[in-house]
Coordinates of C-alpha atoms in Angstrom, one line a residue:
M274 CA 120.4 99.9 81.7
A275 CA 116.8 98.9 82.1
D276 CA 117.3 96.0 79.4
E277 CA 120.4 94.9 81.1
A278 CA 118.4 94.8 84.4
N279 CA 115.6 92.9 82.8
T280 CA 118.1 90.4 81.3
I281 CA 119.8 89.8 84.7
A282 CA 116.5 89.3 86.3
A283 CA 115.4 86.7 83.6
S284 CA 118.7 84.8 84.0
D285 CA 118.1 84.7 87.8
L286 CA 114.7 83.4 87.2
R287 CA 116.0 80.7 84.9
A288 CA 118.8 79.8 87.5
A289 CA 116.1 79.5 90.1
V290 CA 114.0 77.1 88.0
Q291 CA 117.1 75.0 87.2
A292 CA 118.0 74.8 90.8
G293 CA 114.5 73.6 91.8
L294 CA 113.7 76.7 93.8
M295 CA 110.7 77.4 91.8
S296 CA 108.6 76.0 89.1
E297 CA 108.2 77.3 85.6
A298 CA 104.7 78.6 86.5
Q299 CA 106.0 80.5 89.5
A300 CA 108.8 82.0 87.5
A301 CA 106.4 83.2 84.8
G302 CA 104.1 84.6 87.4
L303 CA 107.0 86.5 89.1
S304 CA 108.2 87.8 85.7
A305 CA 104.7 89.0 85.0
L306 CA 104.3 90.7 88.3
A307 CA 107.6 92.6 87.9
A308 CA 106.6 93.8 84.3
T309 CA 103.2 95.0 85.8
R310 CA 104.8 96.9 88.6
Q311 CA 107.3 98.5 86.2
G312 CA 104.4 99.5 83.9
K313 CA 102.4 100.9 86.7
R314 CA 105.3 103.1 87.9
A315 CA 105.9 104.2 84.4
T316 CA 102.4 105.5 83.8
M317 CA 102.4 107.6 87.0
P318 CA 103.5 111.2 86.8
A319 CA 107.0 111.8 88.0
E320 CA 105.9 114.0 90.8
D321 CA 103.1 111.7 92.0
E322 CA 103.0 110.7 95.6
P323 CA 100.6 107.8 95.5
F324 CA 97.7 107.9 97.9
E325 CA 94.3 106.1 97.8
F326 CA 91.5 106.8 100.0
F327 CA 88.9 104.9 98.2
K328 CA 88.6 103.2 94.8
G329 CA 85.2 104.3 93.8
F330 CA 81.7 105.6 95.0
S331 CA 80.8 102.0 95.9
E332 CA 83.3 102.1 98.8
I333 CA 81.7 105.3 100.1
F334 CA 78.3 103.7 99.8
V335 CA 79.4 100.5 101.6
S336 CA 81.1 102.6 104.3
L337 CA 78.0 104.6 105.0
G338 CA 76.1 101.3 105.4
L339 CA 78.7 99.9 107.8
I340 CA 78.6 103.1 109.9
I341 CA 74.7 102.9 110.1
L342 CA 74.8 99.1 110.9
L343 CA 77.4 99.6 113.6
S344 CA 75.5 102.5 115.1
G345 CA 72.2 100.4 115.1
I346 CA 73.9 97.4 116.8
S347 CA 75.4 99.7 119.4
L348 CA 72.0 101.4 120.1
L349 CA 70.3 98.1 120.3
L350 CA 72.8 96.8 122.8
A351 CA 72.7 100.0 124.8
W352 CA 68.9 99.7 125.0
F353 CA 69.4 96.7 127.3
G354 CA 71.4 98.8 129.7
G355 CA 73.4 97.8 132.7
F356 CA 77.2 98.0 133.6
A357 CA 77.8 94.6 131.9
M358 CA 76.4 95.8 128.6
M359 CA 78.5 99.1 128.9
V360 CA 81.5 96.8 128.8
A361 CA 80.1 94.3 126.3
L362 CA 78.9 97.0 123.9
P363 CA 82.3 98.1 122.7
A364 CA 83.7 94.6 122.9
I365 CA 80.9 93.2 120.6
S366 CA 81.3 96.1 118.2
A367 CA 85.0 95.3 118.0
A368 CA 84.4 91.7 117.5
I369 CA 81.8 92.5 114.7
A370 CA 84.4 94.8 113.0
W371 CA 87.0 92.1 113.1
W372 CA 84.5 89.6 111.6
W373 CA 83.5 91.9 108.8
A374 CA 87.0 92.9 108.0
T375 CA 87.8 89.3 107.1
Y376 CA 85.4 89.9 104.1
F377 CA 85.7 93.6 103.2
T378 CA 89.5 93.8 103.8
L379 CA 90.9 90.3 103.1
E380 CA 88.4 89.3 100.3
R381 CA 87.0 92.4 98.7
R382 CA 90.2 94.5 99.3
M383 CA 87.9 97.6 99.8
N384 CA 90.0 100.6 101.2
L385 CA 87.5 103.0 102.8
P386 CA 85.2 100.3 104.4
S387 CA 88.4 98.7 105.9
M388 CA 89.3 102.1 107.4
V389 CA 85.9 102.4 109.0
L390 CA 86.1 98.9 110.5
A391 CA 89.6 99.5 111.8
V392 CA 88.4 102.8 113.6
A393 CA 85.4 100.8 115.0
Y394 CA 87.7 98.0 116.2
G395 CA 90.3 100.3 117.8
T396 CA 87.5 102.5 119.4
G397 CA 85.8 99.4 120.7
V398 CA 88.8 98.0 122.4
Y399 CA 89.7 101.5 123.9
L400 CA 86.2 102.1 125.3
M401 CA 85.9 98.5 126.8
V402 CA 89.3 98.8 128.6
L403 CA 88.5 102.3 129.7
T404 CA 85.1 101.3 131.1
L405 CA 86.5 98.4 133.1
L406 CA 89.3 100.5 134.6
A407 CA 87.2 103.4 135.4
S408 CA 85.0 101.2 137.6
G409 CA 88.0 100.3 139.7
D410 CA 90.4 102.2 141.9
L411 CA 92.7 103.3 139.2
A412 CA 93.0 107.0 138.8
D413 CA 91.4 108.6 135.6
R414 CA 94.8 109.5 134.1
G415 CA 96.0 106.0 134.6
A416 CA 92.9 104.5 133.2
F417 CA 93.2 106.8 130.1
V418 CA 96.8 105.7 129.6
V419 CA 96.3 102.0 129.9
A420 CA 93.3 102.0 127.7
N421 CA 95.2 103.8 124.9
I422 CA 98.1 101.4 125.3
A423 CA 95.7 98.5 125.0
A424 CA 94.2 99.9 121.9
M425 CA 97.7 100.3 120.4
A426 CA 98.3 96.6 121.1
A427 CA 94.9 95.8 119.5
M428 CA 95.8 97.9 116.4
A429 CA 99.1 96.2 116.0
I430 CA 97.4 92.8 116.0
W431 CA 94.9 94.3 113.4
Y432 CA 97.9 95.4 111.2
W433 CA 99.5 91.9 111.5
R434 CA 96.3 90.2 110.5
F435 CA 94.8 92.5 107.9
K436 CA 97.9 94.4 106.6
L437 CA 95.9 97.7 106.4
P438 CA 98.3 100.7 106.2
F439 CA 95.6 103.1 107.8
S440 CA 95.7 100.9 111.0
M441 CA 99.2 102.1 111.7
F442 CA 97.9 105.7 111.7
I443 CA 95.3 104.7 114.4
L444 CA 97.9 102.8 116.2
G445 CA 100.1 106.0 116.3
G446 CA 97.1 108.1 117.3
F447 CA 96.5 106.0 120.4
G448 CA 100.2 106.2 121.2
L449 CA 100.2 109.9 121.0
L450 CA 97.2 110.1 123.3
A451 CA 98.9 107.7 125.8
L452 CA 101.9 110.1 125.8
Y453 CA 99.6 113.0 126.4
G454 CA 98.1 111.2 129.4
L455 CA 101.5 110.4 130.8
T456 CA 103.3 113.7 130.3
A457 CA 101.0 116.6 129.6
S458 CA 100.8 119.4 132.2
V459 CA 97.3 120.4 132.9
E460 CA 98.4 123.8 133.9
A461 CA 100.3 124.3 130.7
I462 CA 97.6 123.1 128.5
F463 CA 94.9 125.2 129.9
D464 CA 97.0 128.3 130.6
M465 CA 94.7 130.9 129.0
R466 CA 97.4 133.5 129.1
G467 CA 99.8 131.8 126.8
G468 CA 97.4 129.9 124.7
M469 CA 96.9 126.2 124.6
A470 CA 99.2 125.4 121.7
N471 CA 102.0 127.5 123.2
G472 CA 101.8 125.6 126.5
I473 CA 101.6 122.1 125.0
F474 CA 104.4 122.1 122.4
D475 CA 107.0 124.5 123.9
L476 CA 110.0 122.7 125.2
R477 CA 110.3 125.4 127.9
E478 CA 106.7 125.7 129.0
S479 CA 105.9 121.9 128.9
P480 CA 109.1 120.0 128.6
R481 CA 107.7 116.6 129.5
F482 CA 105.0 116.4 126.9
S483 CA 107.0 118.3 124.2
L484 CA 109.9 116.1 124.6
A485 CA 107.7 113.0 124.5
T486 CA 106.0 114.5 121.5
L487 CA 109.5 115.1 119.8
G488 CA 110.4 111.6 120.6
F489 CA 107.2 110.2 119.2
G490 CA 107.7 112.2 116.0
I491 CA 111.2 110.9 115.6
A492 CA 110.0 107.3 116.2
A493 CA 107.2 107.7 113.6
F494 CA 109.6 109.2 111.1
I495 CA 112.1 106.4 111.5
A496 CA 109.3 103.8 111.2
G497 CA 108.0 105.7 108.1
M498 CA 111.5 105.6 106.5
W499 CA 111.9 101.9 107.3
F500 CA 108.8 101.2 105.3
D501 CA 109.6 103.8 102.6
T502 CA 113.0 102.3 101.9
R503 CA 111.4 98.9 101.1
D504 CA 109.2 100.3 98.4
P505 CA 111.1 103.3 96.9
H506 CA 108.8 103.2 93.7
R507 CA 105.8 103.4 96.1
L508 CA 103.6 100.8 94.5
G509 CA 102.5 98.6 97.5
R510 CA 101.5 98.4 101.1
H511 CA 104.9 99.4 102.5
A512 CA 104.7 102.9 100.9
A513 CA 101.0 103.4 101.9
T514 CA 101.9 102.5 105.5
A515 CA 104.9 105.0 105.4
F516 CA 102.5 107.7 104.2
W517 CA 100.3 107.4 107.3
L518 CA 103.4 107.3 109.6
H519 CA 104.9 110.4 108.0
L520 CA 101.4 112.0 108.5
L521 CA 101.8 111.4 112.2
A522 CA 105.5 112.3 112.4
A523 CA 105.1 115.7 110.5
P524 CA 103.0 117.7 112.9
A525 CA 104.7 116.2 116.0
L526 CA 108.1 117.3 114.7
V527 CA 107.1 120.6 113.1
N528 CA 104.9 121.9 116.0
T529 CA 107.4 121.0 118.6
V530 CA 110.4 122.5 116.7
A531 CA 108.7 125.5 115.2
L532 CA 106.7 126.7 118.2
T533 CA 109.7 126.3 120.6
L534 CA 111.8 128.5 118.4
M535 CA 109.0 130.9 117.6
N536 CA 108.3 131.5 121.2
I537 CA 112.0 132.8 121.8
G538 CA 110.5 136.0 120.3
G539 CA 112.0 138.9 118.2
T540 CA 114.2 138.6 115.4
A541 CA 116.2 135.7 116.9
G542 CA 113.1 133.6 117.3
M543 CA 111.7 134.3 113.7
A544 CA 115.2 133.7 112.1
A545 CA 115.6 130.4 113.9
T546 CA 112.0 129.4 113.0
G547 CA 112.7 130.3 109.3
A548 CA 116.0 128.3 109.3
A549 CA 114.2 125.3 110.8
L550 CA 111.5 125.5 108.2
A551 CA 114.1 125.6 105.5
L552 CA 115.7 122.4 106.8
I553 CA 112.3 120.8 107.1
A554 CA 111.5 121.7 103.5
A555 CA 114.9 120.2 102.4
L556 CA 114.1 117.0 104.4
A557 CA 110.6 116.9 102.6
L558 CA 112.3 117.0 99.2
V559 CA 114.9 114.5 100.1
I560 CA 112.5 111.8 101.3
D561 CA 109.8 113.0 98.8
R562 CA 107.0 113.4 101.2
R563 CA 104.9 116.7 101.3
S564 CA 103.3 116.0 104.7
F565 CA 106.2 117.8 106.5
L566 CA 105.7 121.0 104.4
T567 CA 101.9 120.8 104.9
A568 CA 102.3 120.7 108.6
G569 CA 104.6 123.8 108.5
I570 CA 102.3 126.0 106.3
V571 CA 101.1 127.9 109.3
Y572 CA 104.5 128.8 110.5
V573 CA 105.7 129.7 107.1
A574 CA 102.7 132.1 107.1
L575 CA 103.7 133.6 110.4
V576 CA 107.3 134.1 109.3
I577 CA 106.1 135.7 106.1
S578 CA 103.8 137.9 108.2
W579 CA 106.7 138.9 110.4
I580 CA 108.9 139.8 107.5
V581 CA 106.2 141.8 105.7
R582 CA 105.1 143.9 108.7
N583 CA 108.8 144.2 109.9
G584 CA 108.0 144.0 113.5
A585 CA 105.0 146.1 113.4
D586 CA 102.0 145.0 115.6
D587 CA 99.2 146.2 113.2
A588 CA 98.0 143.8 110.6
G589 CA 95.1 145.0 108.5
P590 CA 93.1 143.2 105.7
G591 CA 95.5 144.4 103.0
H592 CA 98.5 143.0 105.1
W593 CA 96.9 139.6 105.3
A594 CA 96.0 139.6 101.6
F595 CA 99.6 140.3 100.8
I596 CA 100.8 137.4 103.0
L597 CA 98.3 135.0 101.4
L598 CA 99.5 135.9 98.0
I599 CA 103.2 135.3 98.8
L600 CA 102.3 132.0 100.8
G601 CA 100.0 130.9 97.8
F602 CA 102.7 131.6 95.3
F603 CA 105.3 129.7 97.5
I604 CA 103.2 126.6 97.9
T605 CA 102.1 126.5 94.2
A606 CA 105.6 127.0 93.0
L607 CA 107.0 124.3 95.2
G608 CA 104.2 121.9 94.2
T609 CA 104.8 122.8 90.5
W610 CA 108.5 122.4 90.4
W611 CA 108.8 119.8 93.1
V612 CA 110.6 117.3 90.7
P613 CA 113.3 119.4 89.4
L614 CA 114.1 121.0 92.8
R615 CA 114.2 117.5 94.4
G616 CA 116.5 116.3 91.5
A617 CA 118.8 119.3 92.0
L618 CA 119.0 118.9 95.7
M619 CA 119.6 115.1 95.5
R620 CA 122.3 115.8 92.9
A621 CA 124.0 118.3 95.1
L622 CA 123.9 116.0 98.1
P623 CA 126.8 113.7 98.5
D624 CA 126.2 109.8 98.8
F625 CA 124.8 108.9 102.2
P626 CA 123.4 105.6 103.7
G627 CA 120.1 104.9 102.2
K628 CA 120.2 107.4 99.4
S629 CA 119.8 104.7 96.8
S630 CA 116.8 103.4 98.7
L631 CA 114.8 106.7 98.3
P632 CA 112.4 107.3 95.5
P633 CA 114.1 107.8 92.2
Y634 CA 115.0 111.4 91.1
T635 CA 115.8 113.0 87.7
A636 CA 119.5 112.4 87.1

């Protein structure tokens, strides 16, 4: 089948050259690129989920230098003082980050320094807009929301210009903060009786924010799948962008669903939480993204704890040791046999739209 696919691809290239759509050199370069991509995927372990934070220690070294440089520039500008400088300081920092990214991102293709510069740029735009708005008549919540929206727009421009996957994570982070400012209930967040997390993510306690968070998670998940299906072998920028989007989607979805169900209480709440986690695990296997299971580890531990103690309120050291053993075995086993488990699940599922665009699985 692979040889047939290669033959078809070669014939397509010859037809394109004969039709004048590309030159012989372009056809040869495209053929070499395809062969390189196939070879790279073949050398990767079947269970690998490609992720690259930095390529070597040189990137760490350069990143430290950039952080020190940007800090020094900020301190030097702040030394002059004044409100104008309070606005100009983050604007200048953002401009410098953009300027340096044209070298470190576009020319040197350095990953970690590019992340540092993206964070500096987004933060600079956010602080600049927030400082301007805070000096006016706009309420604090409104200034916070508008500044985050402005930073989102700035990061969208950054992604368009530099094609840095991590910038989508920053964009989503600013979006989540904007939703927080628009919908979060201060009373629910700081309700010391129920606890901070329970107030924020429970659909009953804080419906506006939790629904917004749920919508954000769904939107991030759809965007991540859009990128994922354009690079099922996960060799390029689209898959890396999807990784960061799924990293945003997972906690937003898992926290909202699991906490809402868990707060029902009793057997019904724990059973519903366990069922939801099982569905989330199945989803993680289908799309071949472990971030959803990682976000649900705490809830898996709580469900295991409830099962082990069988509704009792006491939990001694031996109890938690037993829970950790079960949880550790579960995570280790799932990670070890991820590929055969995913293959079995995908074979059991009927054909559905987009199934062929997901990462390959063992037939």
